[in-house]
Tab-separated table of C-alpha atoms in Angstrom:
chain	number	residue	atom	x	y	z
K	1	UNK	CA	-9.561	2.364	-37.689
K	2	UNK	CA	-12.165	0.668	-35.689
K	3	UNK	CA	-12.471	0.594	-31.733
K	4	UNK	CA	-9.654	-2.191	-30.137
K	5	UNK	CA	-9.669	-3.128	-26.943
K	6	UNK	CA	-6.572	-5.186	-25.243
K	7	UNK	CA	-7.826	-6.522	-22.251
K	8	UNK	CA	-7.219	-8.239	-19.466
K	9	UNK	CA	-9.792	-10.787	-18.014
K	10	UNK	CA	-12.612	-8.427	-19.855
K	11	UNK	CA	-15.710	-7.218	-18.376
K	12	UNK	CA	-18.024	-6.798	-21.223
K	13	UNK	CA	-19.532	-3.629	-19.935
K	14	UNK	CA	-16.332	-1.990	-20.395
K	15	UNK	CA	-17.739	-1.655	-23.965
K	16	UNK	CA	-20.419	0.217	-23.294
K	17	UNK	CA	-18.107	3.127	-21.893
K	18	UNK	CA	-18.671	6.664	-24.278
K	19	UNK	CA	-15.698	6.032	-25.962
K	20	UNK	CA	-16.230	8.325	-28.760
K	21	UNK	CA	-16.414	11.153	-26.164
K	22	UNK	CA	-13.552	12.696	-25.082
K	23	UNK	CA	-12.796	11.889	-21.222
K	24	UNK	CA	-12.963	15.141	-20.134
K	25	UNK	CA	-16.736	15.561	-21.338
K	26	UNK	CA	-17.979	11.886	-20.183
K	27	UNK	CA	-21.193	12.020	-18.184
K	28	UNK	CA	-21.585	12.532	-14.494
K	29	UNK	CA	-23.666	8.796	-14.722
K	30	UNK	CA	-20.355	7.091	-15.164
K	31	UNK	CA	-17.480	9.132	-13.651
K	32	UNK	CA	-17.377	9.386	-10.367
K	33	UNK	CA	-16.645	12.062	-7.952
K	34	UNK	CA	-13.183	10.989	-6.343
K	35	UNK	CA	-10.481	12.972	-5.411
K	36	UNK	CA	-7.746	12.073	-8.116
K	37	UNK	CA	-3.831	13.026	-7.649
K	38	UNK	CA	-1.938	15.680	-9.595
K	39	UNK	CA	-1.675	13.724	-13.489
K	40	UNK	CA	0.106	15.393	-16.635
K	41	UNK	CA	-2.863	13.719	-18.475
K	42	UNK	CA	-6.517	13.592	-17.944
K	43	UNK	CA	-8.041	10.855	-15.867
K	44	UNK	CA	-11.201	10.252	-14.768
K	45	UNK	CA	-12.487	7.409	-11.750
K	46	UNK	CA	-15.531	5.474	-13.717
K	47	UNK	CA	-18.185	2.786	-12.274
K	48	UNK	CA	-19.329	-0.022	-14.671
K	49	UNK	CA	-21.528	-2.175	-12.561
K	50	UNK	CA	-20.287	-2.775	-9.258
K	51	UNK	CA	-16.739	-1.839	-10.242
K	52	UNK	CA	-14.119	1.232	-10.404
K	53	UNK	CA	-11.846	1.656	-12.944
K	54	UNK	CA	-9.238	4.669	-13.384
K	55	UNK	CA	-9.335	5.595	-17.097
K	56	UNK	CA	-6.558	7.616	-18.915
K	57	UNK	CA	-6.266	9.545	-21.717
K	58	UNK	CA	-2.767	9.147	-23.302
K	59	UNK	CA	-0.876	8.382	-26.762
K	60	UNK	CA	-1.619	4.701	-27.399
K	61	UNK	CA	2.229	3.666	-28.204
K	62	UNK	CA	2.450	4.954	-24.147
K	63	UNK	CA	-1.114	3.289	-22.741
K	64	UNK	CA	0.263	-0.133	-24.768
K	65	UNK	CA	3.666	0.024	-22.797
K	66	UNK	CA	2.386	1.102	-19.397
K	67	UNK	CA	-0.292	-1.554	-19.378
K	68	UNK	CA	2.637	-4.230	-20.220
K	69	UNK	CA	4.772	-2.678	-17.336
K	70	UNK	CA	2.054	-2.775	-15.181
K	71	UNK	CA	1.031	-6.359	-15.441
K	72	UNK	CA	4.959	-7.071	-15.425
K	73	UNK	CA	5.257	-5.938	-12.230
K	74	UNK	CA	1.958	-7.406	-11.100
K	75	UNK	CA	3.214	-10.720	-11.821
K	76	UNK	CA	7.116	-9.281	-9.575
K	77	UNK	CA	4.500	-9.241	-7.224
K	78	UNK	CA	5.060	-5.861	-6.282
K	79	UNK	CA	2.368	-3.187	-5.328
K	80	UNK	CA	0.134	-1.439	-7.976
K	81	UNK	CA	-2.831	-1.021	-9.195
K	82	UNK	CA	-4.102	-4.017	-11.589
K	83	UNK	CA	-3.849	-2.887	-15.656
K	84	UNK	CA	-7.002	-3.456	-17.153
K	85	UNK	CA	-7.315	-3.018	-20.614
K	86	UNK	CA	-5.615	-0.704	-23.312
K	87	UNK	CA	-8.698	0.929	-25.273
K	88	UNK	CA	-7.216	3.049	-29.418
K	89	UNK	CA	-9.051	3.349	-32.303
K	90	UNK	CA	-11.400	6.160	-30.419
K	91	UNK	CA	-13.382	8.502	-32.561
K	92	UNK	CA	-15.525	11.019	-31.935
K	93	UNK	CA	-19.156	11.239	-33.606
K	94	UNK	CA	-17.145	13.771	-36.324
K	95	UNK	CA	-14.571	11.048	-37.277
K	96	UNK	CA	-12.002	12.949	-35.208
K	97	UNK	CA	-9.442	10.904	-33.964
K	98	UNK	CA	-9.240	10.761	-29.505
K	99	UNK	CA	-6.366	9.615	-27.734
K	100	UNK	CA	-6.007	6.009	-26.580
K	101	UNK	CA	-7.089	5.088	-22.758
K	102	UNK	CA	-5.301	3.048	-19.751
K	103	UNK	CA	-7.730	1.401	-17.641
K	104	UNK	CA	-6.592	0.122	-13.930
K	105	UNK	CA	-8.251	-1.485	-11.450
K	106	UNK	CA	-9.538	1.206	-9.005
K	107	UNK	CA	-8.103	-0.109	-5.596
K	108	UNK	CA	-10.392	-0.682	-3.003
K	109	UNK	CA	-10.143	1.651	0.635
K	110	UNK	CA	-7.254	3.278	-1.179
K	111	UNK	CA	-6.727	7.116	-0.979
K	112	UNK	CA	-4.356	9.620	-2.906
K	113	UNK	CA	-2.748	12.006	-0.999
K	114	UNK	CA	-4.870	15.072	-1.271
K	115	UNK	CA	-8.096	12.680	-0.653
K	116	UNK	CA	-6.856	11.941	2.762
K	117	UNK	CA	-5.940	15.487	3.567
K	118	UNK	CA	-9.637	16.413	2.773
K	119	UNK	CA	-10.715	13.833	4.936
K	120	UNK	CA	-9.066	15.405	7.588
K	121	UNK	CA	-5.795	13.663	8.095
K	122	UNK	CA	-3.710	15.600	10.494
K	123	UNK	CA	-0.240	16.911	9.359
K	124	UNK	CA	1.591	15.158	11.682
K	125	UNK	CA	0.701	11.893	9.749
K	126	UNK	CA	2.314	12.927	6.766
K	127	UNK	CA	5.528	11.113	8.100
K	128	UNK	CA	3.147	7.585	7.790
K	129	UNK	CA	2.780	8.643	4.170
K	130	UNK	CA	6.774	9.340	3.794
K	131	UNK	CA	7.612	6.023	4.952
K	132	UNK	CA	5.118	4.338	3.042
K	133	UNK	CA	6.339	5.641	-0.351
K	134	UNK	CA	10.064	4.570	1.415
K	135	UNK	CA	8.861	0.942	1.592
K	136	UNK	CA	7.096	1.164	-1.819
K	137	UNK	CA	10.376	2.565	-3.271
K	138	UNK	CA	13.048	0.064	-2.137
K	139	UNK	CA	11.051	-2.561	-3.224
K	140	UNK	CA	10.931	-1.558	-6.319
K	141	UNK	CA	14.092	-0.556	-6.727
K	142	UNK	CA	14.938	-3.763	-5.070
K	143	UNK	CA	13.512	-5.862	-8.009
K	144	UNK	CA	15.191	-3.794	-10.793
K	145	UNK	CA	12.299	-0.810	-11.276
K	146	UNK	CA	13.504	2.338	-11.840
K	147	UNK	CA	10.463	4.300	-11.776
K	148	UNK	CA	11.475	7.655	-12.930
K	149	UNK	CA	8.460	9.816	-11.666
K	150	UNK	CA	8.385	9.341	-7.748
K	151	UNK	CA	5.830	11.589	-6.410
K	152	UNK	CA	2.990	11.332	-4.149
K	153	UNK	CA	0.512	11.948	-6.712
K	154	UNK	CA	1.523	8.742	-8.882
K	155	UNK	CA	0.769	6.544	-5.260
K	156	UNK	CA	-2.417	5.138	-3.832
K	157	UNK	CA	-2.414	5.186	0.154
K	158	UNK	CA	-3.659	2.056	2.184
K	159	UNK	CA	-4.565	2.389	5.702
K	160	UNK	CA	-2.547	-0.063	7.732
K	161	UNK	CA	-2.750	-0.351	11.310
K	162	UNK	CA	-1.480	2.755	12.321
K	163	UNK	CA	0.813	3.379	9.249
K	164	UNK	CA	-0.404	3.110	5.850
K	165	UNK	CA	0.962	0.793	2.301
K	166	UNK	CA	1.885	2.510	-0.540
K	167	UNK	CA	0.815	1.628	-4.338
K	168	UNK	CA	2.376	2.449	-7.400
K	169	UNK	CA	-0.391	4.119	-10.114
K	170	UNK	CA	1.423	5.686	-12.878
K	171	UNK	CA	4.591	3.361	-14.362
K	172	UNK	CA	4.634	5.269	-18.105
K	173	UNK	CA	8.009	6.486	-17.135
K	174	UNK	CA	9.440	3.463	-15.731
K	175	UNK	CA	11.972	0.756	-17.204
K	176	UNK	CA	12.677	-2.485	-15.426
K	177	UNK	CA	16.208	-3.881	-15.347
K	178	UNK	CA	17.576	-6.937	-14.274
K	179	UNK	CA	19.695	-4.550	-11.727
K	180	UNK	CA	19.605	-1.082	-10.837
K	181	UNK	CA	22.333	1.126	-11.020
K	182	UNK	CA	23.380	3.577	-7.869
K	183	UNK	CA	22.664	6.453	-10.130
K	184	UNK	CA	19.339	5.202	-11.106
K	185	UNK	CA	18.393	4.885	-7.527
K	186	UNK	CA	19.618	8.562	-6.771
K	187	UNK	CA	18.271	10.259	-9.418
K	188	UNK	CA	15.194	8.800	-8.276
K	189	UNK	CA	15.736	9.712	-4.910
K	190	UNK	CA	16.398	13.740	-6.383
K	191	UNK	CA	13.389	13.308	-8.699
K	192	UNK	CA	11.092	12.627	-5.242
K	193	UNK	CA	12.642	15.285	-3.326
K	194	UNK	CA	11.961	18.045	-6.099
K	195	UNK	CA	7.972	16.196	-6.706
K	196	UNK	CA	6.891	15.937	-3.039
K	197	UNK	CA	8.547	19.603	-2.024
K	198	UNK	CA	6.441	21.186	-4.488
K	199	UNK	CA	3.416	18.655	-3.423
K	200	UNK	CA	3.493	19.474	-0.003
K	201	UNK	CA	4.398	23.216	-0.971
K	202	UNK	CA	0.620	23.102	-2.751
K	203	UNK	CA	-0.877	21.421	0.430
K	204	UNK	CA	0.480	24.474	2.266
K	205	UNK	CA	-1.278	26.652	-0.126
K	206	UNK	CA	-4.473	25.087	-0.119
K	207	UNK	CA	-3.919	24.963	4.041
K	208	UNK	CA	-4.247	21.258	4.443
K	209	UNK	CA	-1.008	21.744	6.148
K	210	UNK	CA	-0.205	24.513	8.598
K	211	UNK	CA	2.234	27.483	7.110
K	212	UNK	CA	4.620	26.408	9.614
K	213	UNK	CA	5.194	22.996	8.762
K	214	UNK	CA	8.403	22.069	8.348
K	215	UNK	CA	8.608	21.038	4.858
K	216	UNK	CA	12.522	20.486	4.502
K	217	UNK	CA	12.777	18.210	6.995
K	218	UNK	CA	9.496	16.074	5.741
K	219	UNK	CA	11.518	15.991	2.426
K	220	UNK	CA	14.244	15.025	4.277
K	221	UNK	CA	12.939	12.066	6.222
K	222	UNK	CA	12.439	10.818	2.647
K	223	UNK	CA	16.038	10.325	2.120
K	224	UNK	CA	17.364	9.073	5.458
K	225	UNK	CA	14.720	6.359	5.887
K	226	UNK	CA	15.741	5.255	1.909
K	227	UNK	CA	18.926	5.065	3.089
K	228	UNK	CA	18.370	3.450	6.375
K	229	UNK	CA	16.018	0.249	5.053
K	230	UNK	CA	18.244	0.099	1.668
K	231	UNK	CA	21.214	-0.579	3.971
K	232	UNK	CA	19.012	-2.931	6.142
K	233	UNK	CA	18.044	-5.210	3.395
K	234	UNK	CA	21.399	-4.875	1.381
K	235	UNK	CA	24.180	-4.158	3.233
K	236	UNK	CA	27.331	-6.634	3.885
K	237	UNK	CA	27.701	-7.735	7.482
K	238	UNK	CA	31.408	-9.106	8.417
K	239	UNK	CA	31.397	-10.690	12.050
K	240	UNK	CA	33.542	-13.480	13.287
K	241	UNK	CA	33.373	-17.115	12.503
K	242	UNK	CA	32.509	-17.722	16.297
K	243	UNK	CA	29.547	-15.254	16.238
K	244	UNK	CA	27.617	-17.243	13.954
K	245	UNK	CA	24.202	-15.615	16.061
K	246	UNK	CA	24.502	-12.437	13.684
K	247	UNK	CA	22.612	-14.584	10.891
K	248	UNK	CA	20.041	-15.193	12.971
K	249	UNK	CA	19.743	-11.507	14.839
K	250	UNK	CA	19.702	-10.181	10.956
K	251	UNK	CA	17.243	-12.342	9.768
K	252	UNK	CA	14.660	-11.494	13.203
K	253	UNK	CA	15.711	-7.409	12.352
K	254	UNK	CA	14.373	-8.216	8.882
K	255	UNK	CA	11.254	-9.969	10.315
K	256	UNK	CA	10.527	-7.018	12.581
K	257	UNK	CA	10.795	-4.481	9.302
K	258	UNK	CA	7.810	-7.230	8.066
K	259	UNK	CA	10.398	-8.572	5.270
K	260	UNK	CA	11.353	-12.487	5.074
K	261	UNK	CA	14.443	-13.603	3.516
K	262	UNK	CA	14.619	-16.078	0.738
K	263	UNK	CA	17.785	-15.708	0.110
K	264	UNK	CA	21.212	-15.279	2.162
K	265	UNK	CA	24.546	-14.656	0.164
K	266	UNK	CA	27.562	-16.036	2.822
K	267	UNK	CA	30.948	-16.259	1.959
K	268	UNK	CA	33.870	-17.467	4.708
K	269	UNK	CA	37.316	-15.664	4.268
K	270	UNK	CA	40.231	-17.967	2.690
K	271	UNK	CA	41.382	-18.714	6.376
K	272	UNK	CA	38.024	-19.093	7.698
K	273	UNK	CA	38.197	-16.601	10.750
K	274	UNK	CA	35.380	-14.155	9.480
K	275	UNK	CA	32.110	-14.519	7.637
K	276	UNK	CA	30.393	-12.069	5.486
K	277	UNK	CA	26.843	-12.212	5.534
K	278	UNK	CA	24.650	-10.030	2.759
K	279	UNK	CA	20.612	-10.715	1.969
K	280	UNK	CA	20.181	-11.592	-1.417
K	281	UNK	CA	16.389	-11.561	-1.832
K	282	UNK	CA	13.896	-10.337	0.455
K	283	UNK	CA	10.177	-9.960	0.358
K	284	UNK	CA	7.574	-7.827	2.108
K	285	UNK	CA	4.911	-9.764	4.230
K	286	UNK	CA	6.604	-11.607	6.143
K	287	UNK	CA	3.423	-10.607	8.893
K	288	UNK	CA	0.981	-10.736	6.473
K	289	UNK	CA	1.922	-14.636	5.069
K	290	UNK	CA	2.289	-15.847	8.807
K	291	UNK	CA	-1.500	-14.521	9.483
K	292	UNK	CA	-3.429	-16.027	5.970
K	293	UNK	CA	-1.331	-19.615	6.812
K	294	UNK	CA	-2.864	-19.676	10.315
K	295	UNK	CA	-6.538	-17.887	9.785
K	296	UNK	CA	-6.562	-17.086	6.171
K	297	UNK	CA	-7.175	-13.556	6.395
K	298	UNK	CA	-5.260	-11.824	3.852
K	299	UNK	CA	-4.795	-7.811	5.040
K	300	UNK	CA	-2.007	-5.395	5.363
K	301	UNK	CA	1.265	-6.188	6.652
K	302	UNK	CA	1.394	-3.574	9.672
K	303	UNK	CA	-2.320	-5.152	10.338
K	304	UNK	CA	-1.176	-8.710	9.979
K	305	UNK	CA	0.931	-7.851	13.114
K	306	UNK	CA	-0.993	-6.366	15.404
K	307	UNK	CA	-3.213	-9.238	14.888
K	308	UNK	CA	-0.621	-11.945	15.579
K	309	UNK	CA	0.062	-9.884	18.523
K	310	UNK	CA	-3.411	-10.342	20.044
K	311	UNK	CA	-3.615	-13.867	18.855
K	312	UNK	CA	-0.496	-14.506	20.870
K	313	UNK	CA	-2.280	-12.980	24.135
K	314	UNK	CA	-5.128	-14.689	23.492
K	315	UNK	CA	-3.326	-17.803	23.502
K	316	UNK	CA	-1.875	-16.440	26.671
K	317	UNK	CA	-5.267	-15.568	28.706
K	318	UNK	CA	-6.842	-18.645	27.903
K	319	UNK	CA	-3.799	-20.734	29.108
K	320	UNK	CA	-3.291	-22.676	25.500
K	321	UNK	CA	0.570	-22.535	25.116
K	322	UNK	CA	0.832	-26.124	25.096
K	323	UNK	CA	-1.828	-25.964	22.309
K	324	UNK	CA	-0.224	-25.723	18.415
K	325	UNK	CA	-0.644	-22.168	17.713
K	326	UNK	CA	-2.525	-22.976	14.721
K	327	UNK	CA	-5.402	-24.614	17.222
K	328	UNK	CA	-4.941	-21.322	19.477
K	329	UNK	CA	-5.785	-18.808	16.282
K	330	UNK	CA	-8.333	-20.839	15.002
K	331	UNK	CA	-10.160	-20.125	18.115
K	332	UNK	CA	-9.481	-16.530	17.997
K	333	UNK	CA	-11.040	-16.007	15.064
K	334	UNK	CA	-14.119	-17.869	15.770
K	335	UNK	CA	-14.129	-16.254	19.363
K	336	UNK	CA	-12.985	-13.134	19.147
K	337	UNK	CA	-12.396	-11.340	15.414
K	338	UNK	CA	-15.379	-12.837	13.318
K	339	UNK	CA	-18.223	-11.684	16.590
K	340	UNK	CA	-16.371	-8.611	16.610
K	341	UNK	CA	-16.840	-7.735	12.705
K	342	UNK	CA	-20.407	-8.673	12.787
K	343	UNK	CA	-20.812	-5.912	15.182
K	344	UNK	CA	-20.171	-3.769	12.082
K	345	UNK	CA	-23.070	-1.379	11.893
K	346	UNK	CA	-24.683	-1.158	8.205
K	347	UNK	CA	-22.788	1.385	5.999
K	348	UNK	CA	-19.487	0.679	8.195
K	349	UNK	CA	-18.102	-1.748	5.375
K	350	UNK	CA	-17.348	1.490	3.034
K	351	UNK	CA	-15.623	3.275	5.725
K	352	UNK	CA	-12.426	0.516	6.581
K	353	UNK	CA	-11.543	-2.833	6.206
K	354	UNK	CA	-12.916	-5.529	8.671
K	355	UNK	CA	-9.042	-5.701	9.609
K	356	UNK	CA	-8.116	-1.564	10.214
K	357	UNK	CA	-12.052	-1.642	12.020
K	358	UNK	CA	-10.559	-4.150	14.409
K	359	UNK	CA	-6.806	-2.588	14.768
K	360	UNK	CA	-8.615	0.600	15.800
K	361	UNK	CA	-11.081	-1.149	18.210
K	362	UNK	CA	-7.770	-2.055	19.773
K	363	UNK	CA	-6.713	0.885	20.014
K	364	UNK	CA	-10.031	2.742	21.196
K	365	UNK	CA	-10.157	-0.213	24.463
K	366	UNK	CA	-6.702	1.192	25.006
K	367	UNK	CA	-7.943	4.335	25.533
K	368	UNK	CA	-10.910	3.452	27.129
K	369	UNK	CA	-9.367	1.417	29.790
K	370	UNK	CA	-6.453	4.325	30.977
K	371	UNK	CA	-9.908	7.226	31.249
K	372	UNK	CA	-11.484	3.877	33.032
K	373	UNK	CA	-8.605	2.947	35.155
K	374	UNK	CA	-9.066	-0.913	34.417
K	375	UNK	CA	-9.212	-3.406	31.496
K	376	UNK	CA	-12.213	-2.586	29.390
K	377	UNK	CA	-13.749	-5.820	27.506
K	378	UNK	CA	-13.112	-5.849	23.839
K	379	UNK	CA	-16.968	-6.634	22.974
K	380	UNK	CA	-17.745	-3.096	25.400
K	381	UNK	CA	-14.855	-1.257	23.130
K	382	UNK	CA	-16.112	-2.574	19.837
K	383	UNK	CA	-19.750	-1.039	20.789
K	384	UNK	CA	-18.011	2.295	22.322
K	385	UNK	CA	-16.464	2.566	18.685
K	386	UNK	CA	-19.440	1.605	16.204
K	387	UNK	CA	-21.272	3.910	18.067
K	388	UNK	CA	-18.655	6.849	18.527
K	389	UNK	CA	-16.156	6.726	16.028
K	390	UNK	CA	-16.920	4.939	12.818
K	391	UNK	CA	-20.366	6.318	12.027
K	392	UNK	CA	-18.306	9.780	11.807
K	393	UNK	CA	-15.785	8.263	9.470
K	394	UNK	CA	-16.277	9.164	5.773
K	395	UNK	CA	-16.729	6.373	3.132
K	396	UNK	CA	-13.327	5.237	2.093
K	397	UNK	CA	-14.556	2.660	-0.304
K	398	UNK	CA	-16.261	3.679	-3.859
K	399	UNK	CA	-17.657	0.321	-3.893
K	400	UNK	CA	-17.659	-1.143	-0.677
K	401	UNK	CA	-17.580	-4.889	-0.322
K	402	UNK	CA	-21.997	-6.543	0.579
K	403	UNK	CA	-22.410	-6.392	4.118
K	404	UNK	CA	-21.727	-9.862	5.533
């Protein structure tokens, strides 16, 4: 059988790959040395020309499937990684048969979980990562996904303002369904509490995190803050007819968890004296949609916020409230975020993005300004920062973005 490959908008040097090798033994020219999470099969991080792929070694019936599911949920609009191509047919320079190959999209400035650990994230940010696989989870559960390997080894970790975004990598053992089931959600609920005990139990080993962390209730937290958002974005609300406010105050609580609402399910009772209000579809980025309509940056949803936040005191300081806010942020990013990104110093694009650079600058004239005792000028903070903080930073890009 000769060499197929399904692809998705193909790059042509994907062909020129050692496909007849097996992936274990391909050359230190092409794979590159990334931390990868815990896999059941062998994968390797690869550069053709200027971009990363993620290839996998795996029965082709599988690779076919995934790569379908994948693009499936792509097109839901959900988080993962982007399937690339589906590569059978392999044989080695014997006429020995090799297993078929996955190739995804290699994320850009995204992490697994033992990457960031190395890179010295502290343990008390492990609750970021928690709530980030939360978020990751109810949406997918939300759109019919039952995923059936939740772990933090099948994720890819975004930094997002102080937080981080969650990706889904490895779907082979998902189904979608036009609705899940209760049980379907709990079992995947048990099958993440049994994964990410024994992945943080392995951190613990390899002391990434002390020997006193508590583990149970990290595990824990997993369960509760499921529980908490699932109820948030699906839960039935009954209020009186004359309290009509509580559609509004749901739909703002939604907008502060960075989901909009596209949908509202509200039924009156038979003698019209109560109302039942439930969501019927919500979507993440609610933040991030608002920003790219008025400045067309498109970044992280936790991001997205922070920077409406100083748009809105911009618009504040230099007295334009009677201005349309779109005139107000068009400013800001001429005035304020594009001088302040060209400050980047050269190698600083493979450390962040533009967008987490200029959250933390934030931050840093925060801190700044309390050892200071006054307001410290954001052009002083973004030099205090390039100068102190993000030249320490290691790369978080493979393939960073040119230098503007």
């Amino acid at each position: 059988m000769a060499l197929q490959i399904l692809a998705s908008r193909p790059d042509p040097a994907i062909y020129t790959l050692p496909w007849s090798r097996a992936l274990e033994d391909w050359p230190d020219d092409v794979v590159v040395p990334l931390t990868r999470g815990l896999s059941r099969h062998v994968v390797r991080i690869v550069r053709v020309r200027n971009h990363v792929y993620a290839v996998k070694e795996t029965q082709a019936d599988i690779a076919r499937r995934e790569y379908n599911m994948l693009r499936e949920l792509q097109r839901l609009g959900l988080p993962t990684v982007v399937a690339k191509s589906v590569v059978t047919g392999r044989k080695d320079h014997d006429g020995n048969d090799l297993n078929a190959a996955l190739m995804t999209e290699h994320l850009t400035y995204s992490l697994p979980y033992r990457a960031l650990f190395e890179r010295g994230l502290a343990a008390d940010r492990l609750p970021s990562l928690i709530d980030a696989l939360v978020v990751l989870l109810v949406r997918l559960h939300l759109a019919g996904f039952y995923w059936g390997d939740v772990s933090l080894s099948n994720v890819l970790f975004v930094r997002d303002a102080n937080g981080f975004a969650a990706y889904l990598v490895d779907a082979e053992t998902g189904e979608l369904k036009p609705e899940l089931s209760d049980r379907l959600r709990e079992y995947d609920l048990d099958v993440a509490y049994q994964n990410i005990y024994g992945e943080l139990l392995d951190l613990q080993a390899s002391d990434s995190l002390p020997e006193a962390f508590p583990i149970d209730a990290i595990v824990e937290r997993l369960q509760t803050r499921y529980d908490a958002l699932w109820r948030e974005l699906t839960e039935e609300q009954v209020f009186s007819a004359e309290e009509m406010w509580h559609i509004e105050q749901r739909i703002e609580r939604l907008h502060d968890l960075g989901f909009d609402v596209e949908e509202l399910d509200i039924t009156t009772s038979e003698d019209g004296d109560t109302v039942a209000l439930r969501p019927r579809v919500v979507e993440l980025g609610h933040h991030r949609r608002e920003l790219r309509a008025l400045t067309g940056l498109d970044v992280q949803d936790a991001q997205a916020r922070r920077i409406l936040n100083d748009i809105s005191a911009y618009r504040a300081t230099r007295e334009l409230g009677d201005q349309p806010i779109e005139v107000a942020a068009g400013r800001w990013l001429r005035e304020i975020y594009e001088p302040i990104v060209a400050m980047r110093p050269p190698g600083a694009a493979a450390k962040l993005t533009p967008a987490q650079m200029f959250h933390e600058i934030l931050e840093h004239r925060w801190v700044l300004s309390q050892f200071a005792g006054e307001w410290v000028k954001l052009i002083n903070a973004a030099e205090s920062y390039y100068e102190d903080v993000i030249q320490h930073r290691p790369d978080e890009a493979v393939t960073p973005p040119a230098e503007d």
